[in-house]
Structures are given as structure tokens and as C-alpha cells.
Amino acid sequence: MAERVLMTALSPTMEEGTIVNWNKSEGDAVAAGDLLCEVETDKATMDYESTQEGTLLKIVRGEGSSSRVGDTIAILGEEGEQIDSLVEESTASAQKPSPQAGPTESEREAKGTTPAAAPAADDGARVKASPLARRIASERGIDLRRISGSGPSGRVVRADVESFSGEGAEDRAAAGSGVSGRGEDVTIPVSGKRAVIARRLAESKFSAPHYYLKSSVRMDAAVRARKELNAEIPQKAGFNAFLIKFAAEALKRHPRVNASWQGDHILQFGSIDIGLAVDLGNGLVTPIVRDCGNRGIVDIDHALRELVEKAGDGKLQPQEYTGATFTISNLGSFGIEEFTAIINPPGSAILAVGEIAKTPVVNDRDEIEVAQIMKMTLSCDHRVIDGAEGGRFLHELKRIVENPVRVLF
């Protein structure tokens, strides 16, 4: 008997998914455990493994289609089985807009805001590629069909696009070099990932009473420590690994900051799991290095590199980006001096760090000298962290950064 294949929640936070690629075609036999399709969730691209058996009679939601959890995406059954009624019901259900959906096509036409139609895709020539690889290729004017993928089953990943030396980008740049008048307005659809990020940030900002603590810290000793360490190891450790280690040591001494508001109680975490905000171009993801309190800088750096690479290729698993007990956001590479960040639940604090800049300072002898200064801003949830506790934590973190030997105390 024919049965529907429903979009399931492939991560704890997933409410909607976009089908990136179908690994089975209509008429193919499907067994339980077979890879049916790849689905882009709010944070990563996940494999959808079938829990049902039968013949794939109908693909209801094609590649590039978004579906809410619980929607029908395909129909399985016995070969030759009549499924017209099921297809009709499923198609009608899929066409119903969600409560938060944007304007319909007819509404956009009435307002004159209908986006330009995209060229029809040749399904038979569709290239397997990660969402990030597709975005980068689009920005650079590169035809994905010209790239050999190094990922699983020939999938094109970010590194493949970035290393491609074709002429697509140059042609695109040349085509756009002419002088033109005012450009046209562009309607950018909100992806499922962006919608989820927007909702969570709003919930965090408006439900958690934020307050902010700022401090300027001398980075000379930390910069020297990193230089000395990197002279002793094969692969240079990134600065973010040092920040994570320093924050973990400060959290060990002020565990009340490593906690979460649970409504009727505060949960103080037994493990220090620190997330680092990473920009994917179409949204943020926070890969998490687990148990940072018991790991060294080199170990943290290796783990972080692997997680960031997986994030770029859309391959992070839910357990690798959910449940951070503390978060760091670093915009120093963009020349940002200081900023405030929104807390990433379930944690109750996030540290925002800016660039390291040479700055004139007054030393203990009342002399002016040049020092490398970095500004830190700690956002705290006042329900969990009182001002004095947040101040003690940030003060301890500053002392560790300015004198890294304190991690040995």
C-alpha cells in the first residue's frame, strides 16, 4: 500500500528544510536505511535516510524545494500502484503557504515586485554541490559543471570552487565593468536558515535581559606566547584557539557564568563547551569545541579547524553546533574595534572581541608607550549572571590574556 514520505526534523532546531539533491529517482527501489535525499536545514546539509521500503513512485518536492517538517516530499509503494489521489492531496498541501510565508506570486505582481525568473535548470545536468559552494560559484560567475568535485560521490565543495582557475569570474567582472545608472531593486527571498536565525536572535534578545561589560586588554604577552608556541609545532595555532582556551580557564574559576536559565532553576554546566560564531555568507553557524577546560591550545585548534571546514561544506552534525555553554564572536579580522553580540542560548554569555591595534597607553611609570590593545565586550543574561559576577569573570579573563602563564595556576 502506498504511503507518504514526510519531511522529518533532521536536527533539534529544524522546522523547515530545502531538498538539495535527490539520490533516488522515480521508479527506484528503496530499502530502509537507503540515502533518499540531501536536505539543507537551518545549519547544515543533512542526509535523509529512508525508514520505509518500496518503490519511489513519485517525488512530490523537487530539488530546491522547501518543505515544513511533516510535509509530504515523496510517495513510496508497490510498482504500478495507483497513487493519483495521494499525489493530488500531497501537492495541494505542499502549495499551501505557511503562516509566516512571504507574499504570493500574484501579490508580488500586483505590487510590481515579482523577482526576475531564474533560467530553467536542466535536472539531468544538475551538479551535486554544497550550498556554500553553489553560492560562491554564483558570486564568481563559475559554471559548476566545469568543476571536478572532491567531496563524497563527486560532490563539489567550497575548496573546489575556490581553487578553480577558469575564466568565469573574469568574464563576469569584465561584463560588469561598464558604468550604469541607478540599479534595480532586488528581492532576496529569506531562506529557511536565515528565518530560523532571525527568530532565535529575536527570542534571545527580547527574552533574556542583556547587559554589557567592556574591557580593553593588552595583547603583547598573548601575541608573544602564540609566536613562541607556533615556533614549536608543525601547524600554526590560530588566535581563536588561544581565546577559547583563555575563556575556558576563566570559566573554570567562575563557573556561574557557564550556566543557563531554565525557568524555575539555573543549570550550571559540568562541561565547558565553547562555540565560535562562523559566517557562512548566508547565515551564521556556531561550531562547538567540547570540554575546552580539559584540552590544550593545540588540541583545541585542531578540533576547531575540522569543525570550521565542515561548517563551510555544510556537513556539521547537530551535536556539533547545538548546546554551547559559552560563545565567542570575533570580528577583529574585519577591522572592527568593538561591538556587542546577542547571547546564543542555552548559554548565558557571549564574548565579542575586536581587532588587535597598536595604541598609545600610559604605563605604570606614567610614561606613554605603544601597546597592542584588544577590546572585549561581554554580553550577559541578568537572570543568570549578576553584574558583579560578570565583572569578576571579565577581570579574570583580562588577567589571563595579559599574563598567559596564569593558565598554569
Short mmCIF file of C-alpha atoms in Angstrom, two decimals:
data_model
loop_
_atom_site.label_atom_id
_atom_site.label_comp_id
_atom_site.label_asym_id
_atom_site.label_seq_id
_atom_site.Cartn_x
_atom_site.Cartn_y
_atom_site.Cartn_z
CA MET A 1 0.00 0.00 0.00
CA ALA A 2 1.35 3.41 -1.00
CA GLU A 3 2.46 5.70 1.81
CA ARG A 4 3.77 9.20 2.11
CA VAL A 5 7.40 10.05 2.85
CA LEU A 6 7.35 13.00 5.23
CA MET A 7 9.92 15.71 5.83
CA THR A 8 11.32 14.87 9.25
CA ALA A 9 13.27 17.00 11.72
CA LEU A 10 16.90 16.16 10.96
CA SER A 11 18.18 18.43 13.73
CA PRO A 12 16.76 19.52 17.10
CA THR A 13 16.01 23.01 15.79
CA MET A 14 14.78 22.20 12.28
CA GLU A 15 11.31 23.41 11.31
CA GLU A 16 11.79 23.56 7.56
CA GLY A 17 14.25 22.03 5.10
CA THR A 18 15.28 22.54 1.49
CA ILE A 19 15.88 19.48 -0.69
CA VAL A 20 19.32 19.95 -2.21
CA ASN A 21 19.60 16.70 -4.12
CA TRP A 22 17.57 13.54 -4.68
CA ASN A 23 19.75 10.42 -4.50
CA LYS A 24 16.91 8.22 -5.77
CA SER A 25 14.85 8.65 -8.92
CA GLU A 26 11.22 7.79 -9.54
CA GLY A 27 10.96 4.05 -10.16
CA ASP A 28 13.98 3.18 -7.99
CA ALA A 29 13.70 0.57 -5.27
CA VAL A 30 14.17 1.98 -1.76
CA ALA A 31 15.18 -0.02 1.31
CA ALA A 32 15.18 1.11 4.91
CA GLY A 33 18.45 2.91 5.58
CA ASP A 34 18.99 3.98 1.96
CA LEU A 35 20.09 7.57 1.37
CA LEU A 36 16.97 9.09 -0.12
CA CYS A 37 17.94 12.75 -0.49
CA GLU A 38 20.04 15.56 0.96
CA VAL A 39 18.27 18.27 2.93
CA GLU A 40 19.61 21.70 3.87
CA THR A 41 18.46 22.54 7.39
CA ASP A 42 18.88 25.80 9.29
CA LYS A 43 22.55 24.98 9.96
CA ALA A 44 23.86 22.24 7.67
CA THR A 45 23.14 19.87 4.82
CA MET A 46 21.98 16.52 6.21
CA ASP A 47 21.47 13.08 4.71
CA TYR A 48 17.85 11.88 4.75
CA GLU A 49 17.85 8.10 5.23
CA SER A 50 14.63 6.28 4.45
CA THR A 51 12.82 4.44 7.23
CA GLN A 52 10.42 2.89 4.72
CA GLU A 53 10.68 0.31 1.94
CA GLY A 54 9.17 0.14 -1.52
CA THR A 55 9.42 1.74 -4.93
CA LEU A 56 9.79 5.50 -5.23
CA LEU A 57 6.58 6.18 -7.13
CA LYS A 58 6.53 9.96 -7.01
CA ILE A 59 8.81 12.82 -5.97
CA VAL A 60 6.42 15.47 -4.68
CA ARG A 61 9.02 18.08 -3.74
CA GLY A 62 11.82 18.51 -6.26
CA GLU A 63 15.36 19.73 -5.78
CA GLY A 64 15.46 23.28 -4.46
CA SER A 65 12.01 22.98 -2.87
CA SER A 66 11.43 23.92 0.76
CA SER A 67 9.13 21.84 2.94
CA ARG A 68 7.98 22.19 6.52
CA VAL A 69 8.51 19.30 8.91
CA GLY A 70 5.56 16.94 8.38
CA ASP A 71 5.01 17.85 4.72
CA THR A 72 4.94 15.07 2.10
CA ILE A 73 8.06 15.05 -0.08
CA ALA A 74 7.59 11.73 -1.89
CA ILE A 75 5.40 8.64 -2.15
CA LEU A 76 6.57 5.03 -1.78
CA GLY A 77 4.59 1.95 -2.68
CA GLU A 78 4.42 -1.07 -4.96
CA GLU A 79 5.38 -0.70 -8.59
CA GLY A 80 2.36 0.14 -10.74
CA GLU A 81 0.18 1.12 -7.77
CA GLN A 82 -2.37 3.89 -8.37
CA ILE A 83 -1.45 7.00 -6.34
CA ASP A 84 -3.34 9.78 -8.13
CA SER A 85 -5.38 10.72 -5.05
CA LEU A 86 -2.32 10.73 -2.79
CA VAL A 87 -0.37 12.88 -5.26
CA GLU A 88 -3.26 15.34 -5.54
CA GLU A 89 -3.62 15.64 -1.78
CA SER A 90 0.12 15.96 -1.23
CA THR A 91 0.57 18.54 -3.98
CA ALA A 92 -2.32 20.63 -2.70
CA SER A 93 -0.91 20.53 0.81
CA ALA A 94 2.56 21.49 -0.39
CA GLN A 95 1.17 24.55 -2.19
CA LYS A 96 -0.43 25.95 0.94
CA PRO A 97 1.68 28.90 2.19
CA SER A 98 2.98 28.70 5.74
CA PRO A 99 1.66 31.25 8.26
CA GLN A 100 4.91 33.19 8.01
CA ALA A 101 5.36 32.84 4.26
CA GLY A 102 6.03 35.90 2.13
CA PRO A 103 3.64 37.38 -0.48
CA THR A 104 2.28 35.11 -3.18
CA GLU A 105 3.27 35.44 -6.81
CA SER A 106 0.03 37.23 -7.65
CA GLU A 107 0.54 39.65 -4.76
CA ARG A 108 4.08 40.39 -5.95
CA GLU A 109 2.77 41.01 -9.48
CA ALA A 110 0.18 43.44 -8.11
CA LYS A 111 2.92 45.36 -6.31
CA GLY A 112 5.31 45.17 -9.22
CA THR A 113 7.93 43.33 -7.18
CA THR A 114 7.99 39.98 -8.93
CA PRO A 115 11.61 38.80 -9.00
CA ALA A 116 13.19 38.01 -12.32
CA ALA A 117 12.65 34.42 -13.34
CA ALA A 118 15.67 32.19 -12.97
CA PRO A 119 16.82 30.23 -16.00
CA ALA A 120 15.26 26.80 -16.18
CA ALA A 121 17.62 24.21 -14.76
CA ASP A 122 18.44 21.05 -16.62
CA ASP A 123 17.67 18.45 -13.97
CA GLY A 124 19.66 15.84 -15.82
CA ALA A 125 22.77 18.00 -15.71
CA ARG A 126 22.36 19.15 -12.10
CA VAL A 127 25.68 19.09 -10.29
CA LYS A 128 26.00 17.78 -6.75
CA ALA A 129 27.39 20.66 -4.68
CA SER A 130 27.22 22.02 -1.17
CA PRO A 131 25.06 25.15 -0.66
CA LEU A 132 28.15 27.22 0.15
CA ALA A 133 29.91 26.02 -3.00
CA ARG A 134 26.84 26.99 -5.06
CA ARG A 135 26.78 30.47 -3.52
CA ILE A 136 30.48 31.11 -4.10
CA ALA A 137 30.25 29.80 -7.66
CA SER A 138 27.27 32.08 -8.33
CA GLU A 139 29.11 35.11 -6.95
CA ARG A 140 32.16 34.38 -9.11
CA GLY A 141 30.22 33.54 -12.24
CA ILE A 142 31.52 29.98 -12.37
CA ASP A 143 29.58 27.16 -14.01
CA LEU A 144 29.60 24.28 -11.52
CA ARG A 145 29.57 21.79 -14.38
CA ARG A 146 33.14 22.83 -15.18
CA ILE A 147 34.42 21.83 -11.72
CA SER A 148 35.51 18.37 -10.62
CA GLY A 149 34.16 17.70 -7.13
CA SER A 150 36.38 16.25 -4.42
CA GLY A 151 33.58 15.54 -1.95
CA PRO A 152 31.62 12.32 -1.45
CA SER A 153 30.24 10.92 -4.73
CA GLY A 154 31.95 13.74 -6.64
CA ARG A 155 30.17 16.48 -4.70
CA VAL A 156 31.59 19.96 -5.32
CA VAL A 157 32.65 21.64 -2.07
CA ARG A 158 33.91 25.11 -1.22
CA ALA A 159 37.59 24.25 -1.73
CA ASP A 160 36.88 23.02 -5.27
CA VAL A 161 35.27 26.33 -6.24
CA GLU A 162 37.92 28.48 -4.56
CA SER A 163 40.74 26.60 -6.31
CA PHE A 164 39.04 26.68 -9.73
CA SER A 165 41.04 28.77 -12.21
CA GLY A 166 38.55 29.07 -15.06
CA GLU A 167 37.56 32.28 -16.78
CA GLY A 168 34.03 32.60 -15.38
CA ALA A 169 34.92 35.13 -12.70
CA GLU A 170 36.99 37.26 -15.10
CA ASP A 171 34.23 37.24 -17.71
CA ARG A 172 31.70 38.29 -15.11
CA ALA A 173 33.93 41.08 -13.82
CA ALA A 174 34.53 42.35 -17.35
CA ALA A 175 30.83 42.28 -18.12
CA GLY A 176 30.06 44.35 -15.07
CA SER A 177 32.82 46.93 -15.55
CA GLY A 178 30.71 49.36 -17.53
CA VAL A 179 29.22 52.48 -15.94
CA SER A 180 25.47 52.35 -15.47
CA GLY A 181 22.76 54.39 -13.86
CA ARG A 182 20.66 53.51 -10.83
CA GLY A 183 20.35 49.78 -10.37
CA GLU A 184 17.09 47.92 -9.95
CA ASP A 185 15.75 46.86 -6.56
CA VAL A 186 16.36 43.20 -5.84
CA THR A 187 14.01 40.98 -3.84
CA ILE A 188 16.02 38.43 -1.87
CA PRO A 189 13.93 35.50 -0.58
CA VAL A 190 14.50 34.65 3.08
CA SER A 191 15.97 31.17 3.29
CA GLY A 192 14.90 28.73 5.96
CA LYS A 193 18.31 29.17 7.60
CA ARG A 194 18.03 32.98 7.71
CA ALA A 195 14.46 32.81 9.04
CA VAL A 196 15.48 30.50 11.89
CA ILE A 197 18.48 32.69 12.77
CA ALA A 198 16.27 35.79 12.81
CA ARG A 199 13.69 34.14 15.06
CA ARG A 200 16.23 32.80 17.53
CA LEU A 201 18.13 36.05 17.80
CA ALA A 202 14.89 37.93 18.40
CA GLU A 203 13.83 35.43 21.07
CA SER A 204 17.22 35.70 22.79
CA LYS A 205 17.33 39.49 22.66
CA PHE A 206 13.80 40.05 23.91
CA SER A 207 13.52 37.20 26.42
CA ALA A 208 16.95 37.47 28.04
CA PRO A 209 17.67 40.81 29.75
CA HIS A 210 21.07 41.63 28.24
CA TYR A 211 23.67 43.86 29.83
CA TYR A 212 27.17 44.58 28.59
CA LEU A 213 30.61 44.80 30.17
CA LYS A 214 33.56 46.23 28.27
CA SER A 215 37.28 45.98 28.85
CA SER A 216 40.49 46.84 26.97
CA VAL A 217 43.26 44.28 27.27
CA ARG A 218 46.95 44.39 26.39
CA MET A 219 47.75 41.64 23.93
CA ASP A 220 51.55 41.87 23.81
CA ALA A 221 52.12 38.83 26.05
CA ALA A 222 49.47 36.74 24.26
CA VAL A 223 50.95 37.61 20.86
CA ARG A 224 54.41 36.59 22.09
CA ALA A 225 53.04 33.36 23.56
CA ARG A 226 51.39 32.44 20.26
CA LYS A 227 54.58 33.21 18.33
CA GLU A 228 56.65 31.03 20.67
CA LEU A 229 54.16 28.16 20.55
CA ASN A 230 53.92 28.25 16.76
CA ALA A 231 57.71 28.02 16.53
CA GLU A 232 57.49 24.63 18.26
CA ILE A 233 54.61 22.98 16.38
CA PRO A 234 54.16 21.89 12.70
CA GLN A 235 50.88 23.72 12.09
CA LYS A 236 50.42 27.21 13.43
CA ALA A 237 47.65 27.57 16.01
CA GLY A 238 45.08 30.23 15.21
CA PHE A 239 44.35 33.11 17.57
CA ASN A 240 40.80 31.89 18.16
CA ALA A 241 42.16 28.72 19.79
CA PHE A 242 44.01 30.91 22.31
CA LEU A 243 40.82 32.90 23.00
CA ILE A 244 38.85 29.71 23.58
CA LYS A 245 41.49 28.34 25.97
CA PHE A 246 41.74 31.61 27.92
CA ALA A 247 37.94 31.85 28.20
CA ALA A 248 37.74 28.21 29.35
CA GLU A 249 40.25 28.87 32.14
CA ALA A 250 38.31 31.93 33.29
CA LEU A 251 35.07 29.89 33.24
CA LYS A 252 36.68 27.20 35.40
CA ARG A 253 37.31 29.87 38.04
CA HIS A 254 33.87 31.48 37.62
CA PRO A 255 31.53 28.55 36.87
CA ARG A 256 28.39 30.61 37.47
CA VAL A 257 28.98 32.22 34.07
CA ASN A 258 28.94 28.76 32.49
CA ALA A 259 25.22 28.34 33.16
CA SER A 260 21.75 28.54 31.65
CA TRP A 261 18.34 29.94 32.65
CA GLN A 262 15.79 27.11 32.86
CA GLY A 263 12.73 28.99 34.08
CA ASP A 264 12.37 27.50 37.56
CA HIS A 265 16.07 26.85 38.10
CA ILE A 266 19.56 27.73 36.83
CA LEU A 267 21.57 24.91 35.28
CA GLN A 268 25.30 25.17 35.90
CA PHE A 269 27.03 23.09 33.23
CA GLY A 270 29.60 20.48 34.21
CA SER A 271 31.44 20.78 30.88
CA ILE A 272 32.83 23.90 29.22
CA ASP A 273 31.65 23.73 25.60
CA ILE A 274 32.61 26.87 23.72
CA GLY A 275 31.12 27.87 20.37
CA LEU A 276 32.74 30.18 17.83
CA ALA A 277 30.45 32.20 15.56
CA VAL A 278 31.34 31.49 11.91
CA ASP A 279 29.98 33.39 8.90
CA LEU A 280 28.86 31.16 6.01
CA GLY A 281 27.82 34.05 3.78
CA ASN A 282 24.12 33.19 4.03
CA GLY A 283 23.95 32.97 7.82
CA LEU A 284 25.85 32.15 10.97
CA VAL A 285 26.66 28.82 12.48
CA THR A 286 28.41 28.16 15.78
CA PRO A 287 30.65 25.08 15.72
CA ILE A 288 31.36 23.94 19.28
CA VAL A 289 34.62 22.70 20.77
CA ARG A 290 33.62 20.39 23.63
CA ASP A 291 35.25 20.09 27.05
CA CYS A 292 37.60 23.04 26.49
CA GLY A 293 38.54 23.14 30.18
CA ASN A 294 40.43 19.86 29.81
CA ARG A 295 42.07 20.50 26.43
CA GLY A 296 45.26 22.27 25.38
CA ILE A 297 45.52 25.03 22.79
CA VAL A 298 46.89 22.75 20.06
CA ASP A 299 44.12 20.21 20.62
CA ILE A 300 41.51 22.97 20.57
CA ASP A 301 42.98 24.40 17.37
CA HIS A 302 42.85 21.03 15.58
CA ALA A 303 39.25 20.45 16.63
CA LEU A 304 38.25 23.98 15.62
CA ARG A 305 39.82 23.69 12.16
CA GLU A 306 37.93 20.48 11.44
CA LEU A 307 34.64 21.97 12.61
CA VAL A 308 35.03 25.18 10.59
CA GLU A 309 35.86 23.18 7.45
CA LYS A 310 32.78 21.02 7.95
CA ALA A 311 30.68 24.13 8.53
CA GLY A 312 31.88 25.63 5.25
CA ASP A 313 30.87 22.46 3.41
CA GLY A 314 27.51 22.26 5.20
CA LYS A 315 28.42 18.98 6.86
CA LEU A 316 28.16 19.85 10.55
CA GLN A 317 26.08 17.40 12.54
CA PRO A 318 23.52 18.79 15.03
CA GLN A 319 25.63 17.82 18.05
CA GLU A 320 28.49 19.89 16.59
CA TYR A 321 26.62 23.20 16.56
CA THR A 322 23.98 23.00 19.32
CA GLY A 323 24.35 23.31 23.07
CA ALA A 324 27.23 25.77 23.51
CA THR A 325 27.61 26.77 27.16
CA PHE A 326 29.57 29.90 26.18
CA THR A 327 30.17 31.62 22.83
CA ILE A 328 32.86 33.81 21.28
CA SER A 329 32.35 36.12 18.30
CA ASN A 330 35.49 37.59 16.73
CA LEU A 331 35.23 40.37 14.13
CA GLY A 332 38.80 41.57 14.52
CA SER A 333 39.78 40.38 11.04
CA PHE A 334 37.30 42.90 9.59
CA GLY A 335 38.95 45.82 11.39
CA ILE A 336 36.10 46.14 13.90
CA GLU A 337 37.31 47.81 17.09
CA GLU A 338 34.46 46.74 19.36
CA PHE A 339 30.86 45.54 19.19
CA THR A 340 28.13 43.87 21.23
CA ALA A 341 26.78 40.41 20.43
CA ILE A 342 23.45 38.70 21.14
CA ILE A 343 23.58 35.76 23.55
CA ASN A 344 23.46 32.31 21.96
CA PRO A 345 21.12 30.05 24.05
CA PRO A 346 21.37 27.87 26.05
CA GLY A 347 24.43 29.79 27.24
CA SER A 348 24.04 32.97 29.27
CA ALA A 349 27.02 34.94 27.97
CA ILE A 350 28.83 35.71 24.73
CA LEU A 351 32.20 37.40 24.34
CA ALA A 352 32.67 39.84 21.44
CA VAL A 353 36.26 40.67 20.54
CA GLY A 354 37.60 43.28 18.13
CA GLU A 355 40.86 43.81 16.30
CA ILE A 356 44.29 43.98 17.93
CA ALA A 357 45.54 47.50 17.28
CA LYS A 358 48.68 49.38 18.23
CA THR A 359 47.54 52.04 20.69
CA PRO A 360 49.32 54.67 22.83
CA VAL A 361 48.88 53.84 26.53
CA VAL A 362 50.17 55.16 29.85
CA ASN A 363 52.26 52.59 31.70
CA ASP A 364 52.79 52.14 35.46
CA ARG A 365 55.57 54.77 35.37
CA ASP A 366 53.22 57.36 33.84
CA GLU A 367 55.05 57.08 30.55
CA ILE A 368 53.38 56.90 27.16
CA GLU A 369 54.17 53.78 25.18
CA VAL A 370 52.70 51.84 22.31
CA ALA A 371 50.89 48.60 23.17
CA GLN A 372 48.78 46.10 21.25
CA ILE A 373 45.25 46.57 22.57
CA MET A 374 42.12 44.48 22.00
CA LYS A 375 38.66 45.46 23.20
CA MET A 376 36.34 42.83 24.65
CA THR A 377 32.60 43.13 25.31
CA LEU A 378 30.80 40.53 27.41
CA SER A 379 27.03 40.23 26.91
CA CYS A 380 25.34 38.64 29.94
CA ASP A 381 21.87 37.36 30.79
CA HIS A 382 20.99 39.21 34.00
CA ARG A 383 18.65 36.39 35.07
CA VAL A 384 21.70 34.15 35.49
CA ILE A 385 24.75 36.39 35.85
CA ASP A 386 24.73 39.35 38.22
CA GLY A 387 26.80 42.37 37.28
CA ALA A 388 29.46 41.70 39.90
CA GLU A 389 29.86 38.07 38.78
CA GLY A 390 30.16 39.12 35.16
CA GLY A 391 32.71 41.75 36.17
CA ARG A 392 34.80 39.22 38.11
CA PHE A 393 34.80 36.84 35.14
CA LEU A 394 35.85 39.52 32.64
CA HIS A 395 38.54 40.80 35.03
CA GLU A 396 39.94 37.28 35.41
CA LEU A 397 39.87 36.77 31.64
CA LYS A 398 41.79 40.02 31.16
CA ARG A 399 44.44 38.92 33.70
CA ILE A 400 44.86 35.59 31.89
CA VAL A 401 45.16 37.18 28.46
CA GLU A 402 47.67 39.75 29.69
CA ASN A 403 49.67 37.07 31.55
CA PRO A 404 49.09 33.70 29.83
CA VAL A 405 51.18 31.86 32.44
CA ARG A 406 48.12 32.19 34.69
CA VAL A 407 46.59 29.20 32.88
CA LEU A 408 49.17 27.14 34.81
CA PHE A 409 48.00 28.37 38.22
#
